[in-house]
GROMACS .gro file of C-alpha atoms in nm:
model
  348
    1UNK     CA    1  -0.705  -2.927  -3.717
    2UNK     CA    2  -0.507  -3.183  -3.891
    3UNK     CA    3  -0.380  -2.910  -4.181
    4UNK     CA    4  -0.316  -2.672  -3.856
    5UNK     CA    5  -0.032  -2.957  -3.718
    6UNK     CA    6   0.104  -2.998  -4.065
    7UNK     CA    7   0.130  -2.689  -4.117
    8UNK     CA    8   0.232  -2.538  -3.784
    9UNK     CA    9   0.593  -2.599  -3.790
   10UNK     CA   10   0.767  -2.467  -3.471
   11UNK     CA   11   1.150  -2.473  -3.454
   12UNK     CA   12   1.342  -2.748  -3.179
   13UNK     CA   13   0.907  -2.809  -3.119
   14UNK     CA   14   0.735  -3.143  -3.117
   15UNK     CA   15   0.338  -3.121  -3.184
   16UNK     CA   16   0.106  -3.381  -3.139
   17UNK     CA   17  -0.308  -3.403  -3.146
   18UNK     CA   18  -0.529  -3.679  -2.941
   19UNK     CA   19  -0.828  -3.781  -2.920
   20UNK     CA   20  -1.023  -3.724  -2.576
   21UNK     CA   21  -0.917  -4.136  -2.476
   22UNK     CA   22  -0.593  -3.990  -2.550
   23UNK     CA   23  -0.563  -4.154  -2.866
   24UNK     CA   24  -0.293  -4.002  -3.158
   25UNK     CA   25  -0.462  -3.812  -3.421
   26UNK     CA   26  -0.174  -3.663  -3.612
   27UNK     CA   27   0.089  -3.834  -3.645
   28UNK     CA   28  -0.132  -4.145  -3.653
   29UNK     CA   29   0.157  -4.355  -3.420
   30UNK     CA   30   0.319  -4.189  -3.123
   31UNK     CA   31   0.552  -4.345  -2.854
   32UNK     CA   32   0.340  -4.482  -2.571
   33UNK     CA   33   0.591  -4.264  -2.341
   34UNK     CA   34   0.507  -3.940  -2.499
   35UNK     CA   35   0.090  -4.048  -2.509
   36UNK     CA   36   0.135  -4.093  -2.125
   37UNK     CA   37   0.319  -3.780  -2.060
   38UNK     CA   38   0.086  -3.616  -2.233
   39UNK     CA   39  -0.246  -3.777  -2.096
   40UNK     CA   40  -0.097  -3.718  -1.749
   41UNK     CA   41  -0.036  -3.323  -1.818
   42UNK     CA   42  -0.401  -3.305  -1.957
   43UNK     CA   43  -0.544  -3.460  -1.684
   44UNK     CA   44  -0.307  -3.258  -1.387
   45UNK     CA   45  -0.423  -2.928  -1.295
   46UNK     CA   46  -0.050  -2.816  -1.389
   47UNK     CA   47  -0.065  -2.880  -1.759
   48UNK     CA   48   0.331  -2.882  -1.740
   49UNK     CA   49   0.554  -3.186  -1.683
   50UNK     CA   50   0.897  -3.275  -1.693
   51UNK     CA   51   0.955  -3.575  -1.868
   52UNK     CA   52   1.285  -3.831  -1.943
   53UNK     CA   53   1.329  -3.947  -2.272
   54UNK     CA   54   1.433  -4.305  -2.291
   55UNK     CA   55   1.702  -4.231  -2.524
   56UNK     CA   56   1.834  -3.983  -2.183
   57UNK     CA   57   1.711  -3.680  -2.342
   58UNK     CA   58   1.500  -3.429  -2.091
   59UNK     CA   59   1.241  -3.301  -2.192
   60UNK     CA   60   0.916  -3.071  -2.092
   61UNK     CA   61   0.615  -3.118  -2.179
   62UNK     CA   62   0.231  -2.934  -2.225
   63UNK     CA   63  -0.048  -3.048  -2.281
   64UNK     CA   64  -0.425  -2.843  -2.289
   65UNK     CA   65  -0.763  -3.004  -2.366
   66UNK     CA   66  -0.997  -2.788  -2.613
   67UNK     CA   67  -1.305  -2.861  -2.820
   68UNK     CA   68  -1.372  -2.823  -3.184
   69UNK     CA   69  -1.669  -2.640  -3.396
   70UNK     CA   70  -1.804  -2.976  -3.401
   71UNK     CA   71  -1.820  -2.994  -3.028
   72UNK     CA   72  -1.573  -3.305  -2.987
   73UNK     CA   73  -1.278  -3.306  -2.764
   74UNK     CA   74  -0.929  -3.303  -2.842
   75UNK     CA   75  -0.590  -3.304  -2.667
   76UNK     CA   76  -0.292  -3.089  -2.819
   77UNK     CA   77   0.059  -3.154  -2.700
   78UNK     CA   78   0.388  -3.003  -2.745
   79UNK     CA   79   0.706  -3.146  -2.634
   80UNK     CA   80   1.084  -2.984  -2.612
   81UNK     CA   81   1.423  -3.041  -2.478
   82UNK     CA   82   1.459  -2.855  -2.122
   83UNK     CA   83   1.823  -2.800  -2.216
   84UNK     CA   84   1.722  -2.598  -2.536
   85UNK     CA   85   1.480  -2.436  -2.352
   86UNK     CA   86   1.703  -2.326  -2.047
   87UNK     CA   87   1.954  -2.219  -2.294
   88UNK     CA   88   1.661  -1.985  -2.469
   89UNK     CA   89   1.632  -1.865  -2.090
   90UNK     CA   90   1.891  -1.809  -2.041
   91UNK     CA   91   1.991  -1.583  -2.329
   92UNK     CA   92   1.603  -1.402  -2.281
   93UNK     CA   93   1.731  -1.313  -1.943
   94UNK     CA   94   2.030  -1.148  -2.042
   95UNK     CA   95   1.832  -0.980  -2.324
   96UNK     CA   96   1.615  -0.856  -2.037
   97UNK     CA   97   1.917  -0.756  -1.847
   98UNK     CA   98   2.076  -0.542  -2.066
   99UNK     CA   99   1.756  -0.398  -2.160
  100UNK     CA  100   1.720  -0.326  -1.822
  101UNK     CA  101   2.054  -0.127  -1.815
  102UNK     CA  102   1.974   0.062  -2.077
  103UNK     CA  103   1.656   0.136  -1.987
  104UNK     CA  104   1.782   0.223  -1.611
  105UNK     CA  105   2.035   0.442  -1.781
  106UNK     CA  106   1.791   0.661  -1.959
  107UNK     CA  107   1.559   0.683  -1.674
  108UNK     CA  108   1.844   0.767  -1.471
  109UNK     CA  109   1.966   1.082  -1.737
  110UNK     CA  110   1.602   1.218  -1.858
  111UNK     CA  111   1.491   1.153  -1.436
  112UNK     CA  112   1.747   1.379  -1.316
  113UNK     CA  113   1.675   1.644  -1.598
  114UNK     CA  114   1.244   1.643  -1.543
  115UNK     CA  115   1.375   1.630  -1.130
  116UNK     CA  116   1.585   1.961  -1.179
  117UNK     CA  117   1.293   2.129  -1.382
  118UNK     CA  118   1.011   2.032  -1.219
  119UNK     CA  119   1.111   2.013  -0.890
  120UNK     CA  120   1.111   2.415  -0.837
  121UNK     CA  121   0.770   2.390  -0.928
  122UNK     CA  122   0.643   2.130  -0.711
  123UNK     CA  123   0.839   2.291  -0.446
  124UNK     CA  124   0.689   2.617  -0.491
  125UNK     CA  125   0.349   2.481  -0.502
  126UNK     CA  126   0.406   2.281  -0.211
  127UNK     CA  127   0.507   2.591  -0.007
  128UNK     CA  128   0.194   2.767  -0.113
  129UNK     CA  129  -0.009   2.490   0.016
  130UNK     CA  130   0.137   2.477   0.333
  131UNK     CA  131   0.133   2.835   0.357
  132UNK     CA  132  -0.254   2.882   0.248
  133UNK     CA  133  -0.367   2.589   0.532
  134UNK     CA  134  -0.137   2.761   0.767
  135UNK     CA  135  -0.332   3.141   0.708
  136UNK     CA  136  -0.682   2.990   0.704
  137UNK     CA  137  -0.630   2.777   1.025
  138UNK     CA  138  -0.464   3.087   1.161
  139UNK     CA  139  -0.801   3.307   0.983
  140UNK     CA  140  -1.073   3.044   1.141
  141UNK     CA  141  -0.884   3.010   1.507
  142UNK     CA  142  -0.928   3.380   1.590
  143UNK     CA  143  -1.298   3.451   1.536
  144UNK     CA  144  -1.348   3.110   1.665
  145UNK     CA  145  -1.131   3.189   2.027
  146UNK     CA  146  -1.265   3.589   2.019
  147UNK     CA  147  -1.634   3.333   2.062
  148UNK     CA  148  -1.521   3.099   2.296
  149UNK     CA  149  -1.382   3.378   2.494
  150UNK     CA  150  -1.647   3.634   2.532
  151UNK     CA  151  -1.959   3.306   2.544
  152UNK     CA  152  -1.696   3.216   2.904
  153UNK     CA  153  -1.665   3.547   3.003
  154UNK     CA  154  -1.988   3.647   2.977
  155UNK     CA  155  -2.147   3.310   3.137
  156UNK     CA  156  -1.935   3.372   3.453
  157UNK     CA  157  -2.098   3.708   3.499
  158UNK     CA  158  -2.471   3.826   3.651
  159UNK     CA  159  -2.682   3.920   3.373
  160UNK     CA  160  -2.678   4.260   3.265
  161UNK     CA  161  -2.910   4.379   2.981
  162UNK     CA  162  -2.644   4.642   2.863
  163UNK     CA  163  -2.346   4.409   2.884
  164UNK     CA  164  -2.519   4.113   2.743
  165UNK     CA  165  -2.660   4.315   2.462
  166UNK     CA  166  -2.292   4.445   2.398
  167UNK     CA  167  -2.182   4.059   2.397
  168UNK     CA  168  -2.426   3.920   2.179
  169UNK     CA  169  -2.322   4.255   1.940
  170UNK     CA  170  -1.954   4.142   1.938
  171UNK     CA  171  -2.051   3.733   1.930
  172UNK     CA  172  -2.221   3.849   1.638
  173UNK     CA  173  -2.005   4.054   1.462
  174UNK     CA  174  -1.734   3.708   1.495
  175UNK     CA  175  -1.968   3.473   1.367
  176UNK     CA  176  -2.023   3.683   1.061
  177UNK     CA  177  -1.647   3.701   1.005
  178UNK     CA  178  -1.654   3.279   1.065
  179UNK     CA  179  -1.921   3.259   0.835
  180UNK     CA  180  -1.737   3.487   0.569
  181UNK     CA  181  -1.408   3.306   0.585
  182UNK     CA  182  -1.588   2.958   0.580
  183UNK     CA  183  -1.820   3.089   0.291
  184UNK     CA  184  -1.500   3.231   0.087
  185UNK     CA  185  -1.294   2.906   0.164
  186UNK     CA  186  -1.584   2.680   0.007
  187UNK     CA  187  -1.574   2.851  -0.313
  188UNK     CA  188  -1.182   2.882  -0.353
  189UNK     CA  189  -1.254   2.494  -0.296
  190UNK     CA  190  -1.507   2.430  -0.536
  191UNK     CA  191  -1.321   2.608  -0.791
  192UNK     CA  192  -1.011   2.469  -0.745
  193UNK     CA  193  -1.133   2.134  -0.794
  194UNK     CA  194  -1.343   2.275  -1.092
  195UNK     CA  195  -1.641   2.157  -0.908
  196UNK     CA  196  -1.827   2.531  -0.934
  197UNK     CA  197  -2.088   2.492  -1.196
  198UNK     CA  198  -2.090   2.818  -1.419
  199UNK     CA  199  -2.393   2.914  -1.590
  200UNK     CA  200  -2.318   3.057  -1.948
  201UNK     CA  201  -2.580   3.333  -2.086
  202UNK     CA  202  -2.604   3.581  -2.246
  203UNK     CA  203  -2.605   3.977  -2.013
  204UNK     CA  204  -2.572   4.342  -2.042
  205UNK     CA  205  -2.269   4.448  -1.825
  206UNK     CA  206  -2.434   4.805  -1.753
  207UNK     CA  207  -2.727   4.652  -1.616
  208UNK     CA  208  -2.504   4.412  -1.376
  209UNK     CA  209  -2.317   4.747  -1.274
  210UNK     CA  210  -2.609   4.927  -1.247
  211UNK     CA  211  -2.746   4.598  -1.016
  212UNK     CA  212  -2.459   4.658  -0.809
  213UNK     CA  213  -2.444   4.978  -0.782
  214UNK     CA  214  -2.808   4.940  -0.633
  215UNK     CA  215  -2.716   4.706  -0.359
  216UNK     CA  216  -2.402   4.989  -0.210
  217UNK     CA  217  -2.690   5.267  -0.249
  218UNK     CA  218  -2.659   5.361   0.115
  219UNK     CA  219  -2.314   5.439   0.069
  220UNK     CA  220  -2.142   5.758  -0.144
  221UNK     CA  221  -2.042   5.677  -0.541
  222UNK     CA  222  -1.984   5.840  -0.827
  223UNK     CA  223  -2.139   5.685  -1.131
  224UNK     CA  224  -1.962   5.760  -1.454
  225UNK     CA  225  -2.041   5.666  -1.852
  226UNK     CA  226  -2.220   5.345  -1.899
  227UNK     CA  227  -2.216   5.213  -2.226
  228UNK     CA  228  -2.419   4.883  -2.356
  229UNK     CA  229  -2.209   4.616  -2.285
  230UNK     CA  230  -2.351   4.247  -2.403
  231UNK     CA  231  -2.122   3.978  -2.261
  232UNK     CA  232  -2.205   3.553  -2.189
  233UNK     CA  233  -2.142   3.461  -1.824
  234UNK     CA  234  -2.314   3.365  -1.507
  235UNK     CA  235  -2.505   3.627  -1.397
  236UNK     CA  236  -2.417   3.565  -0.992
  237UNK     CA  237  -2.075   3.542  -1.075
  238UNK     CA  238  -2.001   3.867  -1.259
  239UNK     CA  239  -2.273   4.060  -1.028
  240UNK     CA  240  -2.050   3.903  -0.750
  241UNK     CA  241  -1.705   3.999  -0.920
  242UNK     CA  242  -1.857   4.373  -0.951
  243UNK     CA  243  -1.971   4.385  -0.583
  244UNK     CA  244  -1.619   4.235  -0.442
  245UNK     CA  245  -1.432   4.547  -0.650
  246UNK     CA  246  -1.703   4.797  -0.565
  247UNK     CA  247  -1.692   4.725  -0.172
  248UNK     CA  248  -1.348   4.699  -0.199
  249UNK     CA  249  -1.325   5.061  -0.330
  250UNK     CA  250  -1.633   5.193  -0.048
  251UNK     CA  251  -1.421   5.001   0.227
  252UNK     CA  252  -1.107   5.198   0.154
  253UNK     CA  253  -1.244   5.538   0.075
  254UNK     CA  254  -1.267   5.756   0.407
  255UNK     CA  255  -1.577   5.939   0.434
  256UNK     CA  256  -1.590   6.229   0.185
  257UNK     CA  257  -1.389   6.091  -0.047
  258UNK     CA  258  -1.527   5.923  -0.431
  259UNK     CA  259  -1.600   5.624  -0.602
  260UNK     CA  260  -1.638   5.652  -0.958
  261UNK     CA  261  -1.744   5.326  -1.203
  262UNK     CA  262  -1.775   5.361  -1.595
  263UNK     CA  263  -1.876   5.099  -1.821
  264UNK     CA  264  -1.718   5.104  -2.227
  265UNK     CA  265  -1.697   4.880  -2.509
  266UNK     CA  266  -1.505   4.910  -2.754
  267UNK     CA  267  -1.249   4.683  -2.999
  268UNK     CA  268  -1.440   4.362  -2.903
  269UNK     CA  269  -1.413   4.424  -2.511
  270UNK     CA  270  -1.644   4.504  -2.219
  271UNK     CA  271  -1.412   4.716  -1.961
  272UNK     CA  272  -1.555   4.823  -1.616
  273UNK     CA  273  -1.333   5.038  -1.436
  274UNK     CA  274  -1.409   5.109  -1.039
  275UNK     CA  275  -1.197   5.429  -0.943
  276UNK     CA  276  -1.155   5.582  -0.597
  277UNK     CA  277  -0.979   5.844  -0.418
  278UNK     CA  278  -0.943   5.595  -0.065
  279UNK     CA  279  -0.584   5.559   0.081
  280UNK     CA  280  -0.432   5.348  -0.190
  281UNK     CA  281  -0.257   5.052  -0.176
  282UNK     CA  282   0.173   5.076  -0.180
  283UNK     CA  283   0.364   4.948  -0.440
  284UNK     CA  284   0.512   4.676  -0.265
  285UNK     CA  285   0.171   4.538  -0.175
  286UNK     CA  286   0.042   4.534  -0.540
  287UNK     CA  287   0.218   4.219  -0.701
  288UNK     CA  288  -0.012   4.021  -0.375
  289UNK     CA  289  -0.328   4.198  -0.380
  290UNK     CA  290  -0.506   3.887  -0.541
  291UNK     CA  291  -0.312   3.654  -0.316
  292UNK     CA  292  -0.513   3.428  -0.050
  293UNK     CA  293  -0.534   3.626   0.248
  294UNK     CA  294  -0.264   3.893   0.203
  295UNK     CA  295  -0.393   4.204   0.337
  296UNK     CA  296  -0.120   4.435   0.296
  297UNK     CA  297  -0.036   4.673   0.574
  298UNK     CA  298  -0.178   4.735   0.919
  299UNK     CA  299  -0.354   5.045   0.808
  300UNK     CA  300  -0.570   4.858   0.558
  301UNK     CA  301  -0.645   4.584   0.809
  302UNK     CA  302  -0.751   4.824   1.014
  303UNK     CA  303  -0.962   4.990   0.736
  304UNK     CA  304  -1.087   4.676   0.643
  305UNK     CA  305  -1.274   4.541   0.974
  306UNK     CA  306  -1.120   4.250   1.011
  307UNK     CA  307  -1.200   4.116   0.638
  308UNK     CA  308  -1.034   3.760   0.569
  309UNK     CA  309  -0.772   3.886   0.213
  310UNK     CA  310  -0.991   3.640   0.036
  311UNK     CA  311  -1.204   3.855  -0.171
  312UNK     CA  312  -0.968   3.934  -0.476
  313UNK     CA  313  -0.856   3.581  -0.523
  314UNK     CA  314  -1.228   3.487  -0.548
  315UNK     CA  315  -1.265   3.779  -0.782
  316UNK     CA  316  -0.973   3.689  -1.008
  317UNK     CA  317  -1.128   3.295  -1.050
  318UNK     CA  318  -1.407   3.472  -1.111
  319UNK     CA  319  -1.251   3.688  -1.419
  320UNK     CA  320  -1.081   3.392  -1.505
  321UNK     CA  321  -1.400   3.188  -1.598
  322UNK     CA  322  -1.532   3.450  -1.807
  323UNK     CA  323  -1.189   3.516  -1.987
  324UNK     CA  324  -1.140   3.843  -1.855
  325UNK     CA  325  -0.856   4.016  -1.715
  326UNK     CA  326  -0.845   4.205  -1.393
  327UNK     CA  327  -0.572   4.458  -1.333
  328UNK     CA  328  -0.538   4.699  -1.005
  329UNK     CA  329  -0.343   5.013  -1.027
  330UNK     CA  330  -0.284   5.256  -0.689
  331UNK     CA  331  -0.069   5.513  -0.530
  332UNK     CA  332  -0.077   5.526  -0.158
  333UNK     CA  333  -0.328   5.837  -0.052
  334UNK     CA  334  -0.407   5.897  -0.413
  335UNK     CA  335  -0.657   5.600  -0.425
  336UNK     CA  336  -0.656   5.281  -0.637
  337UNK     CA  337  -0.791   5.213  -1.020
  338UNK     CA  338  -0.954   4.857  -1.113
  339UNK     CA  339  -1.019   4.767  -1.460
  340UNK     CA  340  -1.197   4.471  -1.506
  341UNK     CA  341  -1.192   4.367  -1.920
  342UNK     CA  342  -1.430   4.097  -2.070
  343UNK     CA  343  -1.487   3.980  -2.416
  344UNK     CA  344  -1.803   4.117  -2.607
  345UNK     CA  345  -2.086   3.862  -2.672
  346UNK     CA  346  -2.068   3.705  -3.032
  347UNK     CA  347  -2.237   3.993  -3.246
  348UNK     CA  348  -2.236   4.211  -3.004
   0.00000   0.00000   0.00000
């Protein structure tokens, strides 16, 4: 410790070490004015002091108690002039200052530029927020006032098994749609915040189709060409993506009509395509169709029963996962194409 004083050598810096009495270790003879001023800044809780020289000089002084690899105590002290010191502050602080500036400058330029181009964005998303709470509050109040109204209207009546059956019908019919909306909301959710775990395995494409082509049985389809299709994915989630676009097509396909699915692979993709010859969709409505509750025109609504304009968007995250690309083609009273395009399975 005695090597570290000699050889410390701090400019306009006075260092000094003592014993744990406070006695001078290096130098060997120090000013009883400077031992006291030290000894008092060891022993305050504020290790700083001012201190008056008695040739007028004023100074500052710190002082910090340690202990050696020995285990004995020692005092280090280190004394400057407070003018030489203020005069360091002062110029730091005008360092700081102008560093300041400039830095306030260039936050100032390269602020305004990121404002201009991200704002838009923000903005935009922003709007869609506001515009996707304001459609599902508007989605969830009218099932949930179509129940309040008929449970009132029906509880101020006599009891008629008809009526009431009738009732119930329609109460049920509304809590299906709740449930529905609810049930398509939680997984937009979930898979917004990423929060959706997806299973990854391998599965044959033409046996999910053919799954899903099972569970619409009691309705007319066409099936077309299925080809062996090996893809990796969550099993639920694709058999879910094929039964959004297959409903889809049976919900807007008048009675009569066709709904045709083939299944290909070729050039390292799986396509499914889901035909039909329902009323289309109009070209105005496309660019929206996987939007969060758009439901185009009145007609479709009305075709639709009531259905919330959340199944594409759930079918698109769905595609999404699985890096595959949806696309929707139609011509109003033609009927409407969907091709639905995943990668092949390593090997396959």
């Amino acid at each position: 410790m005695v090597d570290a004083v000699d050889e410390l050598h701090i400019p306009d810096r006075s260092l000094y070490l003592l014993d744990e009495d406070f006695h001078p270790i290096k130098p060997a003879v120090l000013p009883d004015w400077t031992r006291e001023a030290i000894g008092q800044a060891a022993r305050d809780k504020q290790p700083y002091r001012n201190l008056d020289a008695p040739d007028g000089r004023e100074l500052r002084v710190y002082a910090e108690r340690f202990t050696g690899t020995t285990g004995a105590s020692y005092v280090a002290g280190v004394v400057a002039d407070r003018m030489e010191l203020e005069d360091e502050y002062t110029s730091l602080i005008e360092a700081f200052a102008a560093a300041a500036l400039a830095a306030l400058v260039l936050v100032a330029g390269g602020g305004s530029i990121l404002v201009r181009k991200s704002a838009a964005p923000v903005e935009r998303s922003m709007e869609q927020m506001r515009r996707f709470m304001a459609d599902a509050a508007h989605e969830l109040r009218t099932p949930i006032t179509l129940l309040r109204t008929r449970a009132e209207v029906a509880g101020s009546q006599e009891r008629e098994p008809a009526r009431d059956a009738a009732t119930l019908q329609a109460i049920e019919r509304e809590a299906a749609r709740l449930g529905e909306i609810a049930g398509g909301l939680l997984t937009l959710a979930r898979a917004d915040a990423g929060e959706w775990p997806v299973v990854r395995e391998t599965l044959y494409l033409d046996d999910a189709i053919a799954a899903a082509v099972d569970a619409t049985r009691a309705y007319a389809e066409e099936v077309g060409s299925f080809e062996e299709a090996k893809i990796v994915g969550d099993p639920a989630l694709v058999r879910r993506l094929l039964l959004i676009v297959l409903d889809n097509a049976l919900k807007f396909t008048p009675a009569g009509g066709r709904v045709r699915l083939d299944v290909s692979a070729q050039t390292g993709r799986a396509a499914v395509v889901v035909s039909d010859s329902g009323i289309g969709i109009p070209p105005e409505h496309l660019p929206h169709v996987f939007e969060r509750f758009y439901r185009g025109d009145q007609v479709r609504q009305d075709v639709a029963g009531g259905g919330a304009g959340l199944g594409l968007a759930i079918a698109q995250w769905i595609a999404s996962v699985h890096g595959a690309r949806i696309d929707v083609a139609s011509q109003p009273g033609t009927g409407t194409r969907v091709s639905i395009s995943f990668p092949l399975a390593a090997g396959a």
